[in-house]
mmCIF file with all atom_site columns, C-alpha atoms in Angstrom:
data_model
loop_
_atom_site.group_PDB
_atom_site.id
_atom_site.type_symbol
_atom_site.label_atom_id
_atom_site.label_alt_id
_atom_site.label_comp_id
_atom_site.label_asym_id
_atom_site.label_entity_id
_atom_site.label_seq_id
_atom_site.pdbx_PDB_ins_code
_atom_site.Cartn_x
_atom_site.Cartn_y
_atom_site.Cartn_z
_atom_site.occupancy
_atom_site.B_iso_or_equiv
_atom_site.pdbx_formal_charge
_atom_site.auth_seq_id
_atom_site.auth_comp_id
_atom_site.auth_asym_id
_atom_site.auth_atom_id
_atom_site.pdbx_PDB_model_num
ATOM 1  C CA . PHE Z 1 1  ? 97.320 64.493 93.019  1.00 69.00 ? 1  PHE Z CA 1
ATOM 2  C CA . PRO Z 1 2  ? 95.593 67.353 95.633  1.00 71.00 ? 2  PRO Z CA 1
ATOM 3  C CA . SER Z 1 3  ? 91.539 67.333 95.130  1.00 80.00 ? 3  SER Z CA 1
ATOM 4  C CA . HIS Z 1 4  ? 90.317 70.601 93.200  1.00 81.00 ? 4  HIS Z CA 1
ATOM 5  C CA . ASP Z 1 5  ? 86.989 72.723 93.308  1.00 81.00 ? 5  ASP Z CA 1
ATOM 6  C CA . SER Z 1 6  ? 85.619 73.518 90.537  1.00 77.00 ? 6  SER Z CA 1
ATOM 7  C CA . ASN Z 1 7  ? 82.461 75.583 90.263  1.00 76.00 ? 7  ASN Z CA 1
ATOM 8  C CA . GLY Z 1 8  ? 81.400 75.066 93.205  1.00 78.00 ? 8  GLY Z CA 1
ATOM 9  C CA . ILE Z 1 9  ? 82.158 71.543 93.010  1.00 76.00 ? 9  ILE Z CA 1
ATOM 10 C CA . GLN Z 1 10 ? 84.817 69.229 94.935  1.00 77.00 ? 10 GLN Z CA 1
ATOM 11 C CA . HIS Z 1 11 ? 87.080 66.699 92.451  1.00 78.00 ? 11 HIS Z CA 1
ATOM 12 C CA . ASN Z 1 12 ? 89.895 63.824 93.221  1.00 81.00 ? 12 ASN Z CA 1
ATOM 13 C CA . LEU Z 1 13 ? 91.938 62.452 90.401  1.00 84.00 ? 13 LEU Z CA 1
ATOM 14 C CA . THR Z 1 14 ? 94.716 59.346 90.611  1.00 86.00 ? 14 THR Z CA 1
ATOM 15 C CA . ASP Z 1 15 ? 96.560 58.383 88.224  1.00 88.00 ? 15 ASP Z CA 1
ATOM 16 C CA . TRP Z 1 16 ? 96.765 53.892 88.140  1.00 88.00 ? 16 TRP Z CA 1
ATOM 17 C CA . GLU Z 1 17 ? 99.867 52.343 86.562  1.00 89.00 ? 17 GLU Z CA 1
ATOM 18 C CA . SER Z 1 18 ? 97.104 49.533 85.171  1.00 89.00 ? 18 SER Z CA 1
ATOM 19 C CA . LYS Z 1 19 ? 93.794 49.131 85.087  1.00 87.00 ? 19 LYS Z CA 1
ATOM 20 C CA . GLU Z 1 20 ? 93.984 46.432 87.595  1.00 91.00 ? 20 GLU Z CA 1
ATOM 21 C CA . ASN Z 1 21 ? 96.321 48.242 89.974  1.00 91.00 ? 21 ASN Z CA 1
ATOM 22 C CA . MET Z 1 22 ? 92.907 50.547 90.055  1.00 88.00 ? 22 MET Z CA 1
ATOM 23 C CA . MET Z 1 23 ? 90.413 48.241 90.348  1.00 88.00 ? 23 MET Z CA 1
ATOM 24 C CA . THR Z 1 24 ? 92.211 46.095 93.083  1.00 90.00 ? 24 THR Z CA 1
ATOM 25 C CA . TYR Z 1 25 ? 92.217 49.294 95.724  1.00 88.00 ? 25 TYR Z CA 1
ATOM 26 C CA . ILE Z 1 26 ? 89.138 50.053 94.167  1.00 85.00 ? 26 ILE Z CA 1
ATOM 27 C CA . HIS Z 1 27 ? 87.620 46.489 95.840  1.00 87.00 ? 27 HIS Z CA 1
ATOM 28 C CA . SER Z 1 28 ? 89.776 46.933 99.083  1.00 87.00 ? 28 SER Z CA 1
ATOM 29 C CA . GLY Z 1 29 ? 88.467 47.736 102.764 1.00 86.00 ? 29 GLY Z CA 1
ATOM 30 C CA . LEU Z 1 30 ? 89.876 51.489 102.546 1.00 85.00 ? 30 LEU Z CA 1
ATOM 31 C CA . HIS Z 1 31 ? 88.092 52.262 99.379  1.00 83.00 ? 31 HIS Z CA 1
ATOM 32 C CA . LEU Z 1 32 ? 84.760 50.128 100.291 1.00 82.00 ? 32 LEU Z CA 1
ATOM 33 C CA . LYS Z 1 33 ? 85.053 52.504 104.229 1.00 85.00 ? 33 LYS Z CA 1
ATOM 34 C CA . ALA Z 1 34 ? 85.880 55.739 102.907 1.00 80.00 ? 34 ALA Z CA 1
ATOM 35 C CA . MET Z 1 35 ? 82.979 54.460 100.484 1.00 77.00 ? 35 MET Z CA 1
ATOM 36 C CA . LYS Z 1 36 ? 79.917 53.639 103.027 1.00 78.00 ? 36 LYS Z CA 1
ATOM 37 C CA . ALA Z 1 37 ? 80.682 56.675 104.739 1.00 79.00 ? 37 ALA Z CA 1
ATOM 38 C CA . PHE Z 1 38 ? 80.486 58.893 101.245 1.00 73.00 ? 38 PHE Z CA 1
ATOM 39 C CA . ARG Z 1 39 ? 77.115 58.068 101.819 1.00 71.00 ? 39 ARG Z CA 1
ATOM 40 C CA . LYS Z 1 40 ? 76.487 59.508 104.350 1.00 75.00 ? 40 LYS Z CA 1
ATOM 41 C CA . ILE Z 1 41 ? 77.950 63.303 103.735 1.00 70.00 ? 41 ILE Z CA 1
ATOM 42 C CA . GLY Z 1 42 ? 77.214 63.126 99.698  1.00 65.00 ? 42 GLY Z CA 1
ATOM 43 C CA . ILE Z 1 43 ? 75.174 61.896 96.527  1.00 61.00 ? 43 ILE Z CA 1
ATOM 44 C CA . ASP Z 1 44 ? 77.874 62.306 93.779  1.00 72.00 ? 44 ASP Z CA 1
ATOM 45 C CA . LYS Z 1 45 ? 78.908 60.785 90.039  1.00 77.00 ? 45 LYS Z CA 1
ATOM 46 C CA . THR Z 1 46 ? 81.718 58.832 89.656  1.00 79.00 ? 46 THR Z CA 1
ATOM 47 C CA . PHE Z 1 47 ? 83.101 57.873 86.037  1.00 81.00 ? 47 PHE Z CA 1
ATOM 48 C CA . GLY Z 1 48 ? 86.996 56.491 85.650  1.00 81.00 ? 48 GLY Z CA 1
ATOM 49 C CA . TYR Z 1 49 ? 88.730 56.496 81.284  1.00 80.00 ? 49 TYR Z CA 1
ATOM 50 C CA . VAL Z 1 50 ? 91.933 54.917 80.527  1.00 82.00 ? 50 VAL Z CA 1
ATOM 51 C CA . SER Z 1 51 ? 94.633 57.121 78.966  1.00 86.00 ? 51 SER Z CA 1
ATOM 52 C CA . ASP Z 1 52 ? 97.804 57.363 77.823  1.00 87.00 ? 52 ASP Z CA 1
ATOM 53 C CA . ARG Z 1 53 ? 97.856 61.425 79.318  1.00 90.00 ? 53 ARG Z CA 1
ATOM 54 C CA . ILE Z 1 54 ? 96.411 62.788 83.073  1.00 89.00 ? 54 ILE Z CA 1
ATOM 55 C CA . PRO Z 1 55 ? 93.734 65.697 82.262  1.00 89.00 ? 55 PRO Z CA 1
ATOM 56 C CA . ASN Z 1 56 ? 93.650 69.257 83.118  1.00 89.00 ? 56 ASN Z CA 1
ATOM 57 C CA . TRP Z 1 57 ? 91.665 70.260 85.926  1.00 87.00 ? 57 TRP Z CA 1
ATOM 58 C CA . SER Z 1 58 ? 89.379 72.384 83.460  1.00 87.00 ? 58 SER Z CA 1
ATOM 59 C CA . GLU Z 1 59 ? 89.169 68.576 80.901  1.00 89.00 ? 59 GLU Z CA 1
ATOM 60 C CA . VAL Z 1 60 ? 88.301 66.946 84.625  1.00 86.00 ? 60 VAL Z CA 1
ATOM 61 C CA . HIS Z 1 61 ? 85.348 68.770 84.747  1.00 85.00 ? 61 HIS Z CA 1
ATOM 62 C CA . ASP Z 1 62 ? 84.310 68.115 81.571  1.00 89.00 ? 62 ASP Z CA 1
ATOM 63 C CA . LEU Z 1 63 ? 84.533 64.521 81.359  1.00 89.00 ? 63 LEU Z CA 1
ATOM 64 C CA . TRP Z 1 64 ? 82.754 64.054 84.632  1.00 86.00 ? 64 TRP Z CA 1
ATOM 65 C CA . LEU Z 1 65 ? 79.646 66.542 83.774  1.00 87.00 ? 65 LEU Z CA 1
ATOM 66 C CA . LYS Z 1 66 ? 79.862 64.018 80.346  1.00 90.00 ? 66 LYS Z CA 1
ATOM 67 C CA . ASN Z 1 67 ? 80.691 60.931 81.661  1.00 88.00 ? 67 ASN Z CA 1
ATOM 68 C CA . GLY Z 1 68 ? 79.412 60.623 84.910  1.00 85.00 ? 68 GLY Z CA 1
ATOM 69 C CA . LYS Z 1 69 ? 77.179 58.700 86.359  1.00 81.00 ? 69 LYS Z CA 1
ATOM 70 C CA . GLU Z 1 70 ? 75.401 58.772 89.833  1.00 73.00 ? 70 GLU Z CA 1
ATOM 71 C CA . LYS Z 1 71 ? 76.577 57.388 93.030  1.00 65.00 ? 71 LYS Z CA 1
ATOM 72 C CA . PHE Z 1 72 ? 74.308 56.683 96.214  1.00 53.00 ? 72 PHE Z CA 1
ATOM 73 C CA . ARG Z 1 73 ? 71.000 58.057 95.020  1.00 48.00 ? 73 ARG Z CA 1
#
């Protein structure tokens, strides 16, 4: 999905076939490289969750506010 601006906060959303596929990607070289670069350019919250449907962007923002954990502080 393309990223989305919500209240001045840029959100990204990915959809995975399985949690195992998501975890494989999260621990891959490309993702790790991106996370190291992100430490230099931003401080943000992140979270993942399992659902039977993809949330709309308003729901994404609300879920992020409620469940996001701070990273890179």
